[in-house]
XYZ file of C-alpha atoms in Angstrom:
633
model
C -2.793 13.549 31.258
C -0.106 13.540 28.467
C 0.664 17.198 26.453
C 0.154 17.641 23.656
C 3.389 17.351 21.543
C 4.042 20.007 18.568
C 4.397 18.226 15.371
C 8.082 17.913 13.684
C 8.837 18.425 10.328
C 10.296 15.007 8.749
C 13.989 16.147 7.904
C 14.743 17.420 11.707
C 14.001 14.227 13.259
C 15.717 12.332 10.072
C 18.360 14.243 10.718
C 18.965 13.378 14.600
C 18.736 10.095 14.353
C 20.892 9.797 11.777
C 23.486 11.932 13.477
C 23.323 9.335 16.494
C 26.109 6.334 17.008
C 24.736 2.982 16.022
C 24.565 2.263 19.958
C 22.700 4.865 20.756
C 20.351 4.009 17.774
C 19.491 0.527 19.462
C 18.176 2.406 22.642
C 16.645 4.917 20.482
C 12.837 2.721 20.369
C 12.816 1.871 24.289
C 13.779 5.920 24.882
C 10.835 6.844 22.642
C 7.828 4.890 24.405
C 6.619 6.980 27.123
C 8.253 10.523 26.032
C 4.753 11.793 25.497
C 3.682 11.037 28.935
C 6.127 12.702 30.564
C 6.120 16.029 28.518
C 5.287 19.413 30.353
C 3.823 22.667 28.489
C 6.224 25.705 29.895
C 4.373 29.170 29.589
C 6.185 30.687 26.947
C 4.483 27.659 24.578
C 7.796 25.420 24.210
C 7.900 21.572 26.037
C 10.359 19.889 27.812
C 11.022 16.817 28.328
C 13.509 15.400 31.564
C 16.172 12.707 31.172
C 17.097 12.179 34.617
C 18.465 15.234 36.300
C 21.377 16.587 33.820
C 19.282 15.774 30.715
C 16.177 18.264 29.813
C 15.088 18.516 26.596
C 13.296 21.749 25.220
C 11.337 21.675 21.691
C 10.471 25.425 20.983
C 8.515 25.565 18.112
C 7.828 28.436 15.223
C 5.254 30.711 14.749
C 2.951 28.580 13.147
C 3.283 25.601 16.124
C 5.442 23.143 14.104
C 9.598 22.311 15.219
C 11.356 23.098 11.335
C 14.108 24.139 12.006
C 16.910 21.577 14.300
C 17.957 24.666 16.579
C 14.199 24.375 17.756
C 15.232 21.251 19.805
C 17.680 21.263 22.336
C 19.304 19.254 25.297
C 21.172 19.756 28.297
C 23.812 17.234 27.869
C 26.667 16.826 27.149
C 26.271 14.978 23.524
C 23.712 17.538 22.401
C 22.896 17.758 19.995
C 23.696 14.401 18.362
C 22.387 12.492 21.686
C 19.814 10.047 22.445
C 17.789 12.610 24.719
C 16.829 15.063 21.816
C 16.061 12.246 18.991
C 13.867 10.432 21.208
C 11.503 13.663 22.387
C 11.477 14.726 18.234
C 10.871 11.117 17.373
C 7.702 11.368 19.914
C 6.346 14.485 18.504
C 3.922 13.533 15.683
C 5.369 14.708 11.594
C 4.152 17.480 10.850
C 2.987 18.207 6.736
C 6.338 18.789 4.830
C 6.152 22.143 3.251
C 6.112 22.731 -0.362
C 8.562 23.917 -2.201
C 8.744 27.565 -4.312
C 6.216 26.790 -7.145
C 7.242 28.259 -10.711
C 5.177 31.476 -11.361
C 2.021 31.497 -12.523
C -0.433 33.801 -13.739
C -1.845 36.401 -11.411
C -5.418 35.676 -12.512
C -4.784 32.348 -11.209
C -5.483 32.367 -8.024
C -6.841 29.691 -5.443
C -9.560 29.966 -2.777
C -7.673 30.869 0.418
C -3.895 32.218 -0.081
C -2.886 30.857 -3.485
C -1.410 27.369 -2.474
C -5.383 25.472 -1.416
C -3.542 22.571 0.561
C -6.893 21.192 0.962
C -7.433 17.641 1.803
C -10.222 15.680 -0.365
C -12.892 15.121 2.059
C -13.811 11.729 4.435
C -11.411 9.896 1.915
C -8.119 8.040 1.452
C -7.068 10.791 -0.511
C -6.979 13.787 1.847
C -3.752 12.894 3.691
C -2.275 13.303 0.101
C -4.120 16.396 -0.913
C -3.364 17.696 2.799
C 0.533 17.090 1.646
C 0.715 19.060 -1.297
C 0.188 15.986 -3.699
C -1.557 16.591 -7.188
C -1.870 15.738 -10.902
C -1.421 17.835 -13.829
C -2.905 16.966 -17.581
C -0.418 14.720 -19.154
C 0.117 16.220 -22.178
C 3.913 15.743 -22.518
C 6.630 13.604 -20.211
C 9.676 15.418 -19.349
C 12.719 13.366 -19.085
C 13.387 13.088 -15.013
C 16.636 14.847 -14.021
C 19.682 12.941 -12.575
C 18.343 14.693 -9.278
C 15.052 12.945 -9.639
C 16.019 9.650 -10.374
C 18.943 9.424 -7.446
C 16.130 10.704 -5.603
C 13.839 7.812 -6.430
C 16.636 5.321 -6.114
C 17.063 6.493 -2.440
C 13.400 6.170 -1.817
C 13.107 2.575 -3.472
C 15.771 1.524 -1.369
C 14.574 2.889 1.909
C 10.651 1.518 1.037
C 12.868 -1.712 0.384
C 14.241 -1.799 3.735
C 11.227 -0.729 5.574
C 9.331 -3.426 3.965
C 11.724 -6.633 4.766
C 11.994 -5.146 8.357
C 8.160 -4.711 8.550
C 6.291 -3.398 11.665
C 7.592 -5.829 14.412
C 11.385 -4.267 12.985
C 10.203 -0.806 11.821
C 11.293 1.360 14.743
C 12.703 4.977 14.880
C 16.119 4.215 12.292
C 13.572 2.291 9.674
C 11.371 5.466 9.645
C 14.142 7.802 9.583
C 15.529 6.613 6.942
C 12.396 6.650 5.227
C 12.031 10.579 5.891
C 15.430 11.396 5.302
C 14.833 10.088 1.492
C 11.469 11.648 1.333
C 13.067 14.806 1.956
C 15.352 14.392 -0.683
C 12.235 13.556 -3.029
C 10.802 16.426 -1.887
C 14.039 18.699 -3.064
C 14.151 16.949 -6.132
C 10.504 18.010 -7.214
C 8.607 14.793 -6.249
C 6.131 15.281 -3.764
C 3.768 12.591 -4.934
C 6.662 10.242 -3.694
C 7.851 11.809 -0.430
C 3.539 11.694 0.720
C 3.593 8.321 -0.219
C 6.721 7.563 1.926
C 5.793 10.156 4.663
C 1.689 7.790 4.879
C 4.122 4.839 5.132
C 5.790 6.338 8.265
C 2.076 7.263 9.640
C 0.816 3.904 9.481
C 4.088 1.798 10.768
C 3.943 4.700 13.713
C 0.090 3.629 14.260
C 0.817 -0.136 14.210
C 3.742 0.253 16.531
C 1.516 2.294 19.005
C -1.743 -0.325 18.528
C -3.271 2.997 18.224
C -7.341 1.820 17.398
C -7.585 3.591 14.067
C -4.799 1.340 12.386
C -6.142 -0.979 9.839
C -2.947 -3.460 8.291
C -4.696 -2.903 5.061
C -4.251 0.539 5.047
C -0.307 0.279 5.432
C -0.449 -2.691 2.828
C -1.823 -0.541 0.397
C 0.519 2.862 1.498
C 3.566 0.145 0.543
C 2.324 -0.777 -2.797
C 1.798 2.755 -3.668
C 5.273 3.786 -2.339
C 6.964 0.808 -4.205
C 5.737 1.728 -7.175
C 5.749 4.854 -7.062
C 9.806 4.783 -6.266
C 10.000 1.956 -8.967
C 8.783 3.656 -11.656
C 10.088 7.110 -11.111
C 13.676 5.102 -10.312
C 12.981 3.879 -13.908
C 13.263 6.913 -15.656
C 9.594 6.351 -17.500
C 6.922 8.008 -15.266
C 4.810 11.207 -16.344
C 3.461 14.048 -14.158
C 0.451 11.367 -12.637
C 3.636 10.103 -10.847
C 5.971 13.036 -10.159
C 2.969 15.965 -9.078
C 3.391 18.875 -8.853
C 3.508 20.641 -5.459
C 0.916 23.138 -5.798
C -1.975 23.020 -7.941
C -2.527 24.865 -11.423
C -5.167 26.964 -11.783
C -5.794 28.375 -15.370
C -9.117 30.677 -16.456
C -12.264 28.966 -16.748
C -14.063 32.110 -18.154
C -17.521 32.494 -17.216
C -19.709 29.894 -15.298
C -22.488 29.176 -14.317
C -22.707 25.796 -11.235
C -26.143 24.355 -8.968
C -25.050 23.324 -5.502
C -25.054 19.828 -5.243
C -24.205 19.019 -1.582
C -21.493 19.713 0.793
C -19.542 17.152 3.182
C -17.030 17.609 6.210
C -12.880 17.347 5.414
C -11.490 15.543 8.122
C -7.783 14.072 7.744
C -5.572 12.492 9.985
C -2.646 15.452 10.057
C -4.892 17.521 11.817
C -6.533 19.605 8.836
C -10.879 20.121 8.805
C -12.695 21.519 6.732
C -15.753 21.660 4.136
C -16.091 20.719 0.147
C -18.881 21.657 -1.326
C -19.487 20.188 -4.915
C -20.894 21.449 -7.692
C -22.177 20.945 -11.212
C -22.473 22.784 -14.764
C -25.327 22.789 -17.333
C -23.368 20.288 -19.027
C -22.194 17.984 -16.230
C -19.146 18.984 -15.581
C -18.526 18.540 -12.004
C -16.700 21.200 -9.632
C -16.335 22.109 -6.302
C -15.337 25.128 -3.672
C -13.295 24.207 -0.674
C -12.769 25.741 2.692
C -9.605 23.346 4.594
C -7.707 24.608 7.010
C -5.599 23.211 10.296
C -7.953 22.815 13.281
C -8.885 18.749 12.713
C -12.753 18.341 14.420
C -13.729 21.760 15.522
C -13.148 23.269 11.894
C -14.558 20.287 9.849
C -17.645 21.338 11.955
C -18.173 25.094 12.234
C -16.932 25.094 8.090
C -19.803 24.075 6.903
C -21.631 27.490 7.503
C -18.535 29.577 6.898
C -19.337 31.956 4.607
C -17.992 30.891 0.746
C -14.537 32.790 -0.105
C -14.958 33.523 -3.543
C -15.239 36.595 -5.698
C -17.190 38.387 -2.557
C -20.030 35.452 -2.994
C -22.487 36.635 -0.113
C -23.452 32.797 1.136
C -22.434 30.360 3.001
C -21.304 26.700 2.326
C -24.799 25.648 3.681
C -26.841 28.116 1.500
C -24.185 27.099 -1.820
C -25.026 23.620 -1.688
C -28.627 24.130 -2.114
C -28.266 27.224 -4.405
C -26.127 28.187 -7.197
C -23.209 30.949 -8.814
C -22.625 33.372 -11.591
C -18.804 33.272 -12.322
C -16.859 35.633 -14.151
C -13.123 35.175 -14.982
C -13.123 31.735 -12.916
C -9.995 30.053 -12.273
C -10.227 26.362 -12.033
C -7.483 23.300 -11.040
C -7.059 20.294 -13.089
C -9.144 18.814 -10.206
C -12.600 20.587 -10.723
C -11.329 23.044 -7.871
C -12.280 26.789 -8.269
C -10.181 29.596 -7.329
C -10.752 32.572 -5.899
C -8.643 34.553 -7.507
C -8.332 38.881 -7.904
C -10.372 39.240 -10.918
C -13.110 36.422 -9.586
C -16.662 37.908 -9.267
C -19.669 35.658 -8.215
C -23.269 36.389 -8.068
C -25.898 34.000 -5.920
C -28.458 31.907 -8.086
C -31.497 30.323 -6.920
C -31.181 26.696 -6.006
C -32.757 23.662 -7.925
C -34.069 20.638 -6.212
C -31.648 17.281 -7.679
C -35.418 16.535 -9.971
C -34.171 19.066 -11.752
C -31.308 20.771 -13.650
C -27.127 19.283 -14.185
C -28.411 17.142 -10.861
C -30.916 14.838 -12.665
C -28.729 13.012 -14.981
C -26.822 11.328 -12.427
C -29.815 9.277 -11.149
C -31.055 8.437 -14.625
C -28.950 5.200 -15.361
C -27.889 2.043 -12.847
C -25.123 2.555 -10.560
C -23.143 -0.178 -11.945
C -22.651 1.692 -15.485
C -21.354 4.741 -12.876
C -19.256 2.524 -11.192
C -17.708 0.355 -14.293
C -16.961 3.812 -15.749
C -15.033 5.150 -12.481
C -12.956 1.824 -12.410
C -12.257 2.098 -16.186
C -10.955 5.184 -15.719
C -7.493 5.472 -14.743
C -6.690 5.665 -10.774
C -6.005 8.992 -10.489
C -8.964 10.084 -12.175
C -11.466 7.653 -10.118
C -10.096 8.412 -6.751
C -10.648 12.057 -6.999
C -13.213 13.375 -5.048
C -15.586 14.462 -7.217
C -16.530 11.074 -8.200
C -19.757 10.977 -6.665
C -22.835 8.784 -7.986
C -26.446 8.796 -7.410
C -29.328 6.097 -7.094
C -32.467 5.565 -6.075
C -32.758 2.571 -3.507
C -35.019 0.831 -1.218
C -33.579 0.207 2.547
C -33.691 -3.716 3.325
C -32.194 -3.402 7.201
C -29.156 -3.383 8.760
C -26.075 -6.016 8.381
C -23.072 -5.579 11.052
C -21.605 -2.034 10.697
C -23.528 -0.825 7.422
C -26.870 -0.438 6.147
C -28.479 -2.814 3.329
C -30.502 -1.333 0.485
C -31.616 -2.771 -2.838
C -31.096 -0.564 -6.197
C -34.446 0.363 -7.716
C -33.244 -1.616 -11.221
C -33.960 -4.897 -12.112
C -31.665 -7.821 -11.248
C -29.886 -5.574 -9.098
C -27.902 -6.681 -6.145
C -27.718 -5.560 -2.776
C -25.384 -2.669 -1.817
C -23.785 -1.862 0.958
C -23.754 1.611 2.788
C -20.926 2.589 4.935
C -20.613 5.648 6.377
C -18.836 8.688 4.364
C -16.457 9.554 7.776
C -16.753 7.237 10.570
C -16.047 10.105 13.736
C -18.972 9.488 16.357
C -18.976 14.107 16.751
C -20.081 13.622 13.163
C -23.576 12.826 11.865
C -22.891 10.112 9.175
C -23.058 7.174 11.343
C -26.583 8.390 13.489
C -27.980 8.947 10.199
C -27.877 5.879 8.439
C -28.405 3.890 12.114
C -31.893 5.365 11.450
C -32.460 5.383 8.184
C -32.175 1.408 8.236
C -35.184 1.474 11.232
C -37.023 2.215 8.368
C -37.166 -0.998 5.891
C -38.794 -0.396 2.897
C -38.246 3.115 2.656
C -37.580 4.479 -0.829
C -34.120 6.734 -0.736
C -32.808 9.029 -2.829
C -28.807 8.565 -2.504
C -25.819 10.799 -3.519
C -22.243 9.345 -2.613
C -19.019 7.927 -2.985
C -18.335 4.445 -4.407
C -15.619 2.869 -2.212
C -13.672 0.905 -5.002
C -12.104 -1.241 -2.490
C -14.953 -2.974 -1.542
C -17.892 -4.809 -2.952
C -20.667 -3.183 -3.876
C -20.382 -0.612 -1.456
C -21.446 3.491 -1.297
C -20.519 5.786 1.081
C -23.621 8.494 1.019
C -22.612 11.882 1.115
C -26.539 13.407 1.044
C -29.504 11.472 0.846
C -33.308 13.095 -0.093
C -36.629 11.269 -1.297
C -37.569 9.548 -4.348
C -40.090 11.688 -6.875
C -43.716 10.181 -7.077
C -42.561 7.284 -4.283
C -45.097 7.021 -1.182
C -43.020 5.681 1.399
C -40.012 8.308 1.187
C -38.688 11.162 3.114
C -40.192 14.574 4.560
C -37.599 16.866 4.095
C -38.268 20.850 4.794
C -38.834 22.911 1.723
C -36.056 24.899 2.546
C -33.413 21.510 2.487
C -34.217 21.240 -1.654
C -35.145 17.812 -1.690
C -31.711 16.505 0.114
C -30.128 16.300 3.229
C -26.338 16.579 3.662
C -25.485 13.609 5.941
C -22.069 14.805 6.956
C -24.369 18.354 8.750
C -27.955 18.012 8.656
C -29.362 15.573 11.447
C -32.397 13.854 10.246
C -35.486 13.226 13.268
C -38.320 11.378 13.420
C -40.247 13.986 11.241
C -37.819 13.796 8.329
C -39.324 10.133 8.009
C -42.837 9.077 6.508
C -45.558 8.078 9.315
C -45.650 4.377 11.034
C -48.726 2.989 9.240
C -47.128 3.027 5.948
C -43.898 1.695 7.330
C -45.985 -2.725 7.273
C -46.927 -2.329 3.517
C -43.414 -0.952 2.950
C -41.197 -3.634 4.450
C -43.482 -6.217 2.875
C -42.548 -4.620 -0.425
C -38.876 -4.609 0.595
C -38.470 -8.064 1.517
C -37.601 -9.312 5.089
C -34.284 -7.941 6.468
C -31.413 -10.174 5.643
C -30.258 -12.903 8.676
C -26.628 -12.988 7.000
C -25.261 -10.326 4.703
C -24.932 -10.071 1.540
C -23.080 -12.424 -0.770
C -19.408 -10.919 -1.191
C -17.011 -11.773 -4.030
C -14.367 -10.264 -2.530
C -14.275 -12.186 0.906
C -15.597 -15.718 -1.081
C -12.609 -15.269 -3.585
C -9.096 -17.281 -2.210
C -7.499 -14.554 -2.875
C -7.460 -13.541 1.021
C -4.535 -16.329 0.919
C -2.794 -13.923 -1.217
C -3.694 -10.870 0.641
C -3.247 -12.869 4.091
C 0.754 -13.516 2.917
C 1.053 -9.813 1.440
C -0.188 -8.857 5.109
C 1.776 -10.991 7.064
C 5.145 -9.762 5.398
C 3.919 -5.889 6.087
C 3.517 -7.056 9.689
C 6.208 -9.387 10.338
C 8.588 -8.593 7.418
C 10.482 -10.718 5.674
C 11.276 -13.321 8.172
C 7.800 -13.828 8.738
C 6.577 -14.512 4.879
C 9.973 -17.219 4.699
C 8.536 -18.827 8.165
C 5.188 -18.854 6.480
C 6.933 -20.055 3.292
C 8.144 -23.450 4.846
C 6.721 -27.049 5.257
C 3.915 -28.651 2.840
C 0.795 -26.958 4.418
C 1.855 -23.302 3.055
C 2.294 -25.587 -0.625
C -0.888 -26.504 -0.408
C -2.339 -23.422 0.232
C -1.865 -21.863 -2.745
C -3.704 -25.613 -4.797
C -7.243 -23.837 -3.914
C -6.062 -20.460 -6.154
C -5.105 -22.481 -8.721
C -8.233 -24.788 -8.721
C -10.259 -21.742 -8.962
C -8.501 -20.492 -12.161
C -6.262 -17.840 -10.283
C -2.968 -19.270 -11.633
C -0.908 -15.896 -11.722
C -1.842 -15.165 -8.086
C -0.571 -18.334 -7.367
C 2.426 -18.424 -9.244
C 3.548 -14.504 -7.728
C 2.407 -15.815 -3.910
C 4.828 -18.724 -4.765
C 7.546 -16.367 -6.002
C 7.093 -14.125 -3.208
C 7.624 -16.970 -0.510
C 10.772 -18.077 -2.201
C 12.314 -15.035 -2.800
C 11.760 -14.392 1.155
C 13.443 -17.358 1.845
C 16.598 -17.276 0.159
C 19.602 -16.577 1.779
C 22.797 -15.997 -0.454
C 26.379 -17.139 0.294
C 29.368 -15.333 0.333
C 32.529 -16.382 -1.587
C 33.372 -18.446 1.295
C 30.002 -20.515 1.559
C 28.692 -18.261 4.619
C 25.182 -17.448 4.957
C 25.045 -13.186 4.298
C 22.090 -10.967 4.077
C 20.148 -10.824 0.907
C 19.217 -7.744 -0.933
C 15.702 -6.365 -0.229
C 15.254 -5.217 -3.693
C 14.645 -8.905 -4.754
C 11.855 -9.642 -2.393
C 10.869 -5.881 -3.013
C 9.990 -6.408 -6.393
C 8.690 -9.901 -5.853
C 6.160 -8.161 -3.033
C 5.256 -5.744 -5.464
C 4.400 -7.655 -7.942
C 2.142 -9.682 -6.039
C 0.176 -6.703 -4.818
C -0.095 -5.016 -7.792
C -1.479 -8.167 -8.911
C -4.154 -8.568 -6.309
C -5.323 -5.297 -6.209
C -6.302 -5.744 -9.787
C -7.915 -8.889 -9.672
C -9.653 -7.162 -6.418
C -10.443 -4.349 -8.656
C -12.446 -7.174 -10.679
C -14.659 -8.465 -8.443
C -15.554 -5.430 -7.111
C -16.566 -4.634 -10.688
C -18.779 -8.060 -11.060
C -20.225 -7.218 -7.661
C -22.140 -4.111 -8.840
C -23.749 -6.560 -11.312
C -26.279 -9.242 -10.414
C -27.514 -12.254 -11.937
C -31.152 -12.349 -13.305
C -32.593 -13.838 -10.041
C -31.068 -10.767 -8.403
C -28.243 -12.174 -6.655
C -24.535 -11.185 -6.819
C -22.601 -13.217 -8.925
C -19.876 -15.879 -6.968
C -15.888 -15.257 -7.615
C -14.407 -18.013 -10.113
């Protein structure tokens, strides 16, 4: 059984590999696999790990279990402490969350809902690895010229992201990610942490696809790149605004007096270990907020947190009892986010609870999903990806297709929608409750989640509870409000309506689907596109030339262009030649090109994509008047 490794902050384990010779940085991969395994927990809390017998190498961490600091790793021999030894045992460790730096002061009144920084994560989402590193928006109401610091800063990272990219996985060992860390570090000094989290998810995911680790999806780290390119590009530009640069901490400013109705809650869990509990929130008005409780301790705390009692102005319920009741604030502080601080002069008084029939809750189920949804991807990315954008419905359950759950919107014309589950962990209850809601066709739901814009038609239901005046619906306590929280409550056999309605019901509902649903998005030949963008993340840039050559990769691109999707063609076709050309030298010999070429090319061609993606998964909220999903042109 391996030990459990401390995790390493990014600049100590940039920095000792780039103190190592470039020979030692060749053996620096093969020293790497198999650290981890041989790792042994000494009873003062440090590790060591033994290089033969004159080579042991301790990592001691700090007090709060992470390696910062470079005299926290030592070695035995005689290079230490630029030898292999020590950089392979730190490269093994997993990164641990770079810490922010000093914010600017702000207001005492300003406070947040834990210790004044609320590093919280947004929950089940692509967006709490971000949140978890420090990364957030402020209003854009002015753009400060970037500093000289900032932009060689953002040069460094282009460059690096360059690199990383035309070496790809297969190439992207321990120097490629080093390199990578070492410039977000300098982001990180210059005041860009947006940047340095999208370089330090970049080094996550090439780590997972060099391990084959099961969670690693290819698309993930496709999409970490384009962000990171772009992110680099345009800050290397000179032109971006705060949505680009962040700010390290988030700004809370007063909110006055407030009054919010619990609208659900739903486990944190990200991948650097934090776990947690968001509970959201709405106004009289609408206006959407939310109390979080995120801390380190992955599983176990996403768990437990979601009856830990609320930390805010001496609030006397729990997360549980918040999301099906309601507060009296005075002198809130709130973050550009919707977040609510819990700040010295906070005060908050328990309300009652309202059922989702009634109060801020019932507007949200009152028009189609697609008008939600085209609003959320008209929006502008920040803005739709935060995780407050939640939408409700009321649907009828068709059966289960593959991996996710079928249901039909309860509009006219409407198409079917997918459900996936919210967080995928087996210790948590999303995935057990859907498998038996969909044992239940016909059945009339009430549904509350996320809209996962990278897929078609597809929700990811945070809380579910029955539809008003429907027959065939669910039996939920009195004491649940009308909804159950899918990420905590469990639902049973007595939660559903009785057997002898269930015929009459299904009938209603159609019989369950052989195939699924039609989807734009996987009928589209764009997957060419993505296919090449995917193949140069994995193989790098050798691998999109290889791809490049002979008359079959031509011809793949006539089918994009016979369906109307010129550009894509024309940037797939641009991307292909840029990754096969190989520059002379003044002497007619074959030299290295530039990554910033293909870079750019790359770029383009994802940035591309993901908006024509954006598209269909736009069209495929929409249906046709015989109710089925419009096809991709």
């Amino acid at each position: 059984m391996s030990t459990e490794l401390p995790p390493v902050a990014p600049e100590v384990l940039a920095e000792a590999v780039e103190s190592l010779t470039a020979r030692l940085r060749k053996k620096l991969d093969d020293a790497t696999a198999g650290c981890a395994d041989a790792a042994t927990r000494e009873t003062d809390g440090s590790v060591t790990f033994r290089f033969g017998e004159d080579a042991v190498v301790t990592l001691r961490p700090g007090p709060a279990g992470t390696v910062t600091e470079a005299g926290q790793a030592t070695c035995t021999c005689l290079l230490a402490p630029r030898c292999l030894h020590r950089a392979a045992a730190l490269g093994a460790a997993p990164l641990a969350d770079a810490a922010p730096p000093e914010p600017e002061p702000v207001p005492e009144s300003a406070g947040s809902a834990a210790d004044g920084t609320e590093r919280a994560p947004a929950a089940a989402s692509a967006e709490a690895e971000a949140e978890a590193e420090g990364a957030s928006d402020e209003p854009a109401e002015s753009v400060p010229a970037l500093t000289a610091a900032q932009l060689g800063a953002a040069a460094a990272l282009w460059h690096a992201a360059a690199e990383a990219l035309a070496a790809g996985v297969t190439a992207g060992g321990a120097v490629v990610q080093a390199e990578l860390l070492r410039a977000a570090h300098t982001a990180r000094l210059a005041g860009l942490p947006r940047a340095e989290a999208a370089a330090l998810r970049v080094v996550r995911g090439l780590r997972a696809a060099r391990e084959r680790r099961t969670a690693h999806r290819l698309g993930d780290l496709t999409g970490s790149f384009r962000e990171l390119l772009h992110t680099a590009g345009v800050l290397a530009s000179g032109t971006a605004g705060p949505a680009l640069t962040g700010t390290s901490r988030r700004a809370y400013t007063p909110g006055g007096s407030l009054q919010v109705q619990g609208l659900c809650r739903e486990p944190v869990l990200s991948a650097t270990g934090y776990g947690g509990v968001v509970t959201h929130l709405l106004a009289p008005d609408g206006s959407r907020y939310s109390i979080s409780d995120v801390r380190p301790g992955g599983l176990a705390r996403a768990r437990g947190a979601g009856r830990a009692f609320v930390a805010l102005g001496g609030a006397t319920l729990d997360h549980a009892g918040l999301a099906r009741g309601g507060l009296r604030i005075v002198g809130a502080t709130v973050s550009p986010e919707g977040r609510l601080g819990a700040g010295r002069g906070v005060k908050a008084t328990p309300l009652p609870g309202a059922a989702w029939t009634d109060g801020p809750a019932a507007p949200l189920f009152a028009r189609p999903a697609a008008e939600a949804v085209a609003e959320l991807l008209a929006a502008p990315a920040e803005a739709a990806e935060t995780e407050t954008a939640l939408i409700g419905c009321d649907v009828t359950v068709v059966g289960a297709a593959g991996d996710h759950l079928l249901v039909r919107e309860a509009v006219p014309h409407a198409p079917l929608l997918r459900l996936l589950p919210a967080h995928p962990h087996p210790e948590l209850p999303h995935t057990e409750n859907l498998r038996r809601i969909a044992s239940y066709p016909g059945l009339r739901l009430r549904v509350l989640g996320r809209p996962d814009l990278d897929r078609a038609a597809t929700l990811r239901p945070v809380a579910v509870g029955p539809v008003p005046g429907a027959q065939y619906t669910l039996r939920l306590p009195e004491d649940w409000l009308g909804r159950a929280d899918l990420g905590y409550d469990r639902l049973q056999g007595e939660h559903f309506p009785a057997p002898a309605a269930a015929t009459e019901a299904a009938g209603e509902a159609g019989p369950v689907p052989a195939a699924d649903a039609p989807d734009p998005l996987a009928d589209a030949p764009l997957w060419r596109v993505r296919r090449l963008l995917e193949t140069g993340v994995a193989g790098g840039r050798r691998a999109v030339a290889e791809a490049a050559r002979g008359t079959a990769a031509q011809a793949a691109y006539g089918p994009l262009r016979r369906a109307g999707l010129t550009a894509a063609a024309d940037l797939a076709t641009a991307l292909a030649a840029e990754a096969d050309r190989r520059p002379r030298d003044a002497f007619g010999r074959l030299a290295d090109p530039s990554p910033d070429g293909y870079a750019w090319a790359w770029l383009a061609a994802a940035t591309h994509l993901a908006a024509a993606e954006r598209s269909l998964v736009a069209a495929s909220w929409t249906a046709t008047p015989n109710g089925a999903t419009p096809a991709a042109s």
